[in-house]
Short mmCIF file of C-alpha atoms in Angstrom, two decimals:
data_model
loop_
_atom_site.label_atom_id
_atom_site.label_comp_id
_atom_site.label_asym_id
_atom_site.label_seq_id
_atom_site.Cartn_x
_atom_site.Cartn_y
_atom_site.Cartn_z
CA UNK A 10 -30.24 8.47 17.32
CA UNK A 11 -27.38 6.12 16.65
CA UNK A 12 -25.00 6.98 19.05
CA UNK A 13 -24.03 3.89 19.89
CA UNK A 14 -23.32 2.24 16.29
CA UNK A 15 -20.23 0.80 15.53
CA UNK A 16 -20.32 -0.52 12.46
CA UNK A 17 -22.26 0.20 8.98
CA UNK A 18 -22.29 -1.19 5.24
CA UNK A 19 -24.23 1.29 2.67
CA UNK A 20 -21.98 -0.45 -0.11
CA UNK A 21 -23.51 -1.63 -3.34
CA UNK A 22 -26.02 1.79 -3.59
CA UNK A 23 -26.30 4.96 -5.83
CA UNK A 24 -24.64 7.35 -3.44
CA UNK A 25 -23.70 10.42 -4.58
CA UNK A 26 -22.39 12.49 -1.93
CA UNK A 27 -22.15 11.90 1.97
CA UNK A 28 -23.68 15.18 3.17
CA UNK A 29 -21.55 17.06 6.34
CA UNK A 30 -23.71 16.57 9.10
CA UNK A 31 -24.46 12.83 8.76
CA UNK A 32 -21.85 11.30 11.21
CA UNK A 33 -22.05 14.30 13.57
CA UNK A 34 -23.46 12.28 16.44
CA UNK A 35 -21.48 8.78 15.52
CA UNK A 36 -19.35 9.17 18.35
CA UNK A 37 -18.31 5.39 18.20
CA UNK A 38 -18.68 4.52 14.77
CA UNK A 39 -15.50 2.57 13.83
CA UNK A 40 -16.05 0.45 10.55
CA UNK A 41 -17.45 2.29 7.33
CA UNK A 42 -18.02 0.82 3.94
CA UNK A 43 -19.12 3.03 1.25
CA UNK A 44 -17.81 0.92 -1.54
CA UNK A 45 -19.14 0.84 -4.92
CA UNK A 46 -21.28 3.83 -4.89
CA UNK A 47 -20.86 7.14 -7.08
CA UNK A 48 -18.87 9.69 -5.48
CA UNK A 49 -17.47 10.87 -8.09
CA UNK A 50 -19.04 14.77 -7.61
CA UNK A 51 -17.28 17.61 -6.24
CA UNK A 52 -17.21 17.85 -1.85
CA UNK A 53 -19.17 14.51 -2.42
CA UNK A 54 -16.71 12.91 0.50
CA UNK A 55 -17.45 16.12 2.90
CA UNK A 56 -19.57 14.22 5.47
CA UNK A 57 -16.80 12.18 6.28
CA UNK A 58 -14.87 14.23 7.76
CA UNK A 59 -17.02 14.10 10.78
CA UNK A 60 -16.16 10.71 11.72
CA UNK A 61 -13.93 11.14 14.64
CA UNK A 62 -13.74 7.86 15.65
CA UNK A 63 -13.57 5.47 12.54
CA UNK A 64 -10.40 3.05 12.36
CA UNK A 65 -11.60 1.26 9.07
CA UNK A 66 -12.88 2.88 6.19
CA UNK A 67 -13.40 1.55 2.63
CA UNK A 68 -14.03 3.75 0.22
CA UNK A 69 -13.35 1.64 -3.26
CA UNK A 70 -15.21 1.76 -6.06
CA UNK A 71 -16.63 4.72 -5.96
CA UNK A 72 -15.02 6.46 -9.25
CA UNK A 73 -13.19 9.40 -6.41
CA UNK A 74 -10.65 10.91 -8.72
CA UNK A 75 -9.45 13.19 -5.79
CA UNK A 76 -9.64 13.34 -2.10
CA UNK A 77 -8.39 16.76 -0.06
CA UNK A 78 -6.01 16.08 2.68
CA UNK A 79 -8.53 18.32 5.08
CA UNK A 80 -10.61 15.02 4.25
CA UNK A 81 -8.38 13.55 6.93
CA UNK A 82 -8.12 16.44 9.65
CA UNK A 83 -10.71 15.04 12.47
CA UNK A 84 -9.97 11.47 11.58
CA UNK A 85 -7.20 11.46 13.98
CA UNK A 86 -8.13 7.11 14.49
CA UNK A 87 -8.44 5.97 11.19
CA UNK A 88 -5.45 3.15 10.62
CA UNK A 89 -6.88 1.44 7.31
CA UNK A 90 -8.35 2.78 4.38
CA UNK A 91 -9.16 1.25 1.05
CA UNK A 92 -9.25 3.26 -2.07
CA UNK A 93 -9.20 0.07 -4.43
CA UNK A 94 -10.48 0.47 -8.10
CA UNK A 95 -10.62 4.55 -7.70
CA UNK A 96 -9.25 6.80 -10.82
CA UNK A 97 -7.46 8.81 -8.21
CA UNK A 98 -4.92 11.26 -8.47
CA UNK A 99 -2.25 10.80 -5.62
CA UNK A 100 -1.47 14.46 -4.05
CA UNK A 101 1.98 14.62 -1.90
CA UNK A 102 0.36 15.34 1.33
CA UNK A 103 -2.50 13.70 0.96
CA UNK A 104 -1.99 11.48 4.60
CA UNK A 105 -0.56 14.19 6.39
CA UNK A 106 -3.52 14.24 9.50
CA UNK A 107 -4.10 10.39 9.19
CA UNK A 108 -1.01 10.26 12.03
CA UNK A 109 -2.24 6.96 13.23
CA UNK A 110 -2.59 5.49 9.51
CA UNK A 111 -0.80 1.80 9.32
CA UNK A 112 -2.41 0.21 5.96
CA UNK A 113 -3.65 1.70 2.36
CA UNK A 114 -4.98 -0.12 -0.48
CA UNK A 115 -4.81 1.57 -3.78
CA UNK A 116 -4.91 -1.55 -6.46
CA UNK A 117 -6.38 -0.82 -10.22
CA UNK A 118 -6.36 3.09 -9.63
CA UNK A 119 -4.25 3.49 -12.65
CA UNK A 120 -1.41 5.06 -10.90
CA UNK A 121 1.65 5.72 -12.72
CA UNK A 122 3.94 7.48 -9.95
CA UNK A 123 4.04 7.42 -6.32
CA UNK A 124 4.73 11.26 -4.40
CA UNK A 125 8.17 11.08 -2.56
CA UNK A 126 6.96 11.93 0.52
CA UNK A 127 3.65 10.48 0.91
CA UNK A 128 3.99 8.60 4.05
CA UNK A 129 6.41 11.25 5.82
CA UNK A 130 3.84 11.35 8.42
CA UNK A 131 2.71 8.58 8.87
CA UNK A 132 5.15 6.89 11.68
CA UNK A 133 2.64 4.21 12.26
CA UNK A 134 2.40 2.76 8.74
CA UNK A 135 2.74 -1.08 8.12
CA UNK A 136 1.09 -2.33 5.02
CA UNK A 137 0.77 -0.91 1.45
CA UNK A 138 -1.10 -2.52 -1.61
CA UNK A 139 -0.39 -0.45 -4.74
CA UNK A 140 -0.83 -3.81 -7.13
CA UNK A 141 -2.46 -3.47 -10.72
CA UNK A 142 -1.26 0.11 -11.59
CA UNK A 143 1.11 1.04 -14.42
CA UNK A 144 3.71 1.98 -11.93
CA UNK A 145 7.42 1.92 -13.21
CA UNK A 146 9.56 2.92 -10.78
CA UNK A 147 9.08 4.24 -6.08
CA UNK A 148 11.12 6.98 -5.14
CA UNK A 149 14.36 5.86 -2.78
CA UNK A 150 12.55 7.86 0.07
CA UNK A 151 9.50 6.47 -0.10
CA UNK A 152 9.47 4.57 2.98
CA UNK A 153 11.84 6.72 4.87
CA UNK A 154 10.21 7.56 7.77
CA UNK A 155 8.04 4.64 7.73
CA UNK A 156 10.33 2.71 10.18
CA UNK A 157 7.04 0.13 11.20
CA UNK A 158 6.71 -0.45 7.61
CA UNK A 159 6.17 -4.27 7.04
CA UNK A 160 4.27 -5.26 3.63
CA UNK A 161 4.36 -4.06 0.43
CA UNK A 162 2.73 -5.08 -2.81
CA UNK A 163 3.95 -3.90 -5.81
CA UNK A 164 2.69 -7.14 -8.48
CA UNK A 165 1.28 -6.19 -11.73
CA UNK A 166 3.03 -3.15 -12.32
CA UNK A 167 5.77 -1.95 -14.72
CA UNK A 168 8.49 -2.01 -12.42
CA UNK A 169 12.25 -3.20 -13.67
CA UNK A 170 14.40 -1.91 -11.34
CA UNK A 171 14.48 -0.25 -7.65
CA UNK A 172 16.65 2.20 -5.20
CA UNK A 173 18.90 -0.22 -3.21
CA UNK A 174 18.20 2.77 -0.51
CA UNK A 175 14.09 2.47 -0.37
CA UNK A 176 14.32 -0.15 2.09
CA UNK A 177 17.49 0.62 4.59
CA UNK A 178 14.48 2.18 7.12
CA UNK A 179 11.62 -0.72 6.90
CA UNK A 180 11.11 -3.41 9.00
CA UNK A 181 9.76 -5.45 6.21
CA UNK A 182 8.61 -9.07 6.25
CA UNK A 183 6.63 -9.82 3.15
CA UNK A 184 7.34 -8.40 -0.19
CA UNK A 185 5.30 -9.33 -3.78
CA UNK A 186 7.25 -8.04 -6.50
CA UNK A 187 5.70 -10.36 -9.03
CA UNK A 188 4.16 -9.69 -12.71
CA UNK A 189 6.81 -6.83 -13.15
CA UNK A 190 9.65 -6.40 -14.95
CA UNK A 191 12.60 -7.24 -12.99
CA UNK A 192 15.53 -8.87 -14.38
CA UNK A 193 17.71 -9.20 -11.69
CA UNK A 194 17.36 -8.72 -7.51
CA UNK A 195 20.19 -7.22 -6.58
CA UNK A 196 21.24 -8.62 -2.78
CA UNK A 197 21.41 -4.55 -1.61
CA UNK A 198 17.75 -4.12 -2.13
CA UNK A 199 16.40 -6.65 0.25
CA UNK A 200 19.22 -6.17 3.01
CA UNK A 201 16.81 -5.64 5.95
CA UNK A 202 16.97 -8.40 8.99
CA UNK A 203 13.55 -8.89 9.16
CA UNK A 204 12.12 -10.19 5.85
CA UNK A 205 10.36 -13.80 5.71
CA UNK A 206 8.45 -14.19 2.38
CA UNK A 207 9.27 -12.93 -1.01
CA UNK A 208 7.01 -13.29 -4.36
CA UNK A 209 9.02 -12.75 -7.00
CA UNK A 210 7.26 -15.13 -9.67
CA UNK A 211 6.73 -13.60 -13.28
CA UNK A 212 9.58 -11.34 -13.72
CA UNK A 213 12.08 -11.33 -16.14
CA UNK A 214 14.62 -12.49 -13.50
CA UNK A 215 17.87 -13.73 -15.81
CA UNK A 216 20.69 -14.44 -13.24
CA UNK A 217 21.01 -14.03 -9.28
CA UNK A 218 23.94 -13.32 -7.42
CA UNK A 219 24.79 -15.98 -4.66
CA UNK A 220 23.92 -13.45 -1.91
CA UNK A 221 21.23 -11.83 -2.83
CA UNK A 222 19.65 -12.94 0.30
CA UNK A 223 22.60 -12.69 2.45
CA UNK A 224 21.37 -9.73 4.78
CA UNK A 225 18.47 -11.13 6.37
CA UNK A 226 18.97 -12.43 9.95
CA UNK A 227 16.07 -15.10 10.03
CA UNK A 228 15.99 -17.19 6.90
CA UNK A 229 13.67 -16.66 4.58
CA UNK A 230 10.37 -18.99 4.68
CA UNK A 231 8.75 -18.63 1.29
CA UNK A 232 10.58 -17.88 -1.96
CA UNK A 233 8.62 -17.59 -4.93
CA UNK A 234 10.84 -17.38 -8.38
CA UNK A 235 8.70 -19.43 -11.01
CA UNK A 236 7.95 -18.35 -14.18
CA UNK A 237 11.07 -16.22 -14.64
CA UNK A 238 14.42 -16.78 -17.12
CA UNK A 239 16.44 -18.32 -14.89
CA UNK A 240 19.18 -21.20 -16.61
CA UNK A 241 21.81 -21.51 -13.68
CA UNK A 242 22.21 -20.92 -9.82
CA UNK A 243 25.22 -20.54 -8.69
CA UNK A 244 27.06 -23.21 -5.92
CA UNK A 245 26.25 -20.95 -2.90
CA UNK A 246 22.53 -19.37 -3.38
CA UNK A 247 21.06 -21.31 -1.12
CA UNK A 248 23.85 -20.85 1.65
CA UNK A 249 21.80 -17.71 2.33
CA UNK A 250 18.60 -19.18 2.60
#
């Protein structure tokens, strides 16, 4: 028996389904990789529901195109999951039972659109990678009740404009807008007090207003704006900074 394991890797294999009684004695099991195998089946992800007690689980790679919010029921512990290179279709309460969930990874899922409400119950969550995805526009309540909420990459995606409302709740600190589509930032979208780092390289990013940075409290550290259209800066942007 392997009641005592903490960790396990079965990545890299020719999984097909995880059957439901596999993890029933894993009492302690905390790490799980299962990436790049070929769950791709129907109830192929059924066995781990049964793991009570895992924090981190990575799941990428393994062609899921859907995954049943009962999926996260028992899994009342789970904080990070990683559904990386997946061809998954988001469903709106998806994360509903992961309450302690505080980081998701969904980059090169072809995602077009985000649900609203996603991470309404989620009060723990921190960190969100949705980079590489053909994603044009996040909802203004997105991140409403999300008040932890501290990362967010958005890069590579189709992205030209966002709510000035989607981060009045956030606590964030490091944002990567780059390789989108933006034009301008306008200084109402990143009004929080907390933010520190912003990528904003590879946009189309034409003209900035002299306080578009004027709301945060601690000046920013790192400010990335290469490879953008930028001619002029007016007398007073870096006043802000």
């Amino acid at each position: 028996e392997l009641v005592n394991l903490k960790k396990i890797d079965l990545s890299k294999n020719r999984l097909k389904r995880i059957d439901r009684h596999l993890f029933g004695l894993t009492r302690k099991l905390e790490d799980v990789n299962f990436s790049e195998n070929e769950l791709d089946e129907e109830n192929a992800l059924v066995g781990l529901t049964e793991l009570v007690s895992v924090v981190n689980l990575d799941i990428s790679n393994c062609q899921i195109q859907k995954i049943s919010p009962s999926l996260f029921k028992k899994l009342a512990k789970l904080q990070k999951i990683n559904l990386n290179f997946n061809p998954i279709i988001l469903l709106p309460n998806m994360f509903d039972h992961a309450k302690s969930l505080t980081t998701v990874y969904m980059s090169e899922c072809g995602i077009t659109s985000i649900p609203a409400y996603l991470f309404d119950h989620n009060p723990n969550f921190e960190k969100l990678d949705i980079s590489h995805n053909r994603i044009t526009t996040l909802h203004e309540s997105l991140f409403n009740k999300t008040l932890n909420f501290k990362y967010l990459n958005i890069s590579h995606n189709l992205i030209n404009d966002l709510s000035i409302k989607i981060f009045q709740w956030t606590s964030l600190t490091e944002i990567d807008l780059s390789y989108n589509k933006f034009t301008t930032i306008l200084p109402e979208l990143l009004n929080m007090e907390t933010l520190e780092s912003v990528h904003a390289q590879h946009n189309e990013i034409s003209f900035l207003e002299d306080a578009a940075f004027s709301s945060c409290t601690y000046p920013i550290v790192y400010l990335d704006l290469s490879y953008n259209r930028l001619v002029y800066l007016q007398e007073y942007f870096f006043d802000w900074l």
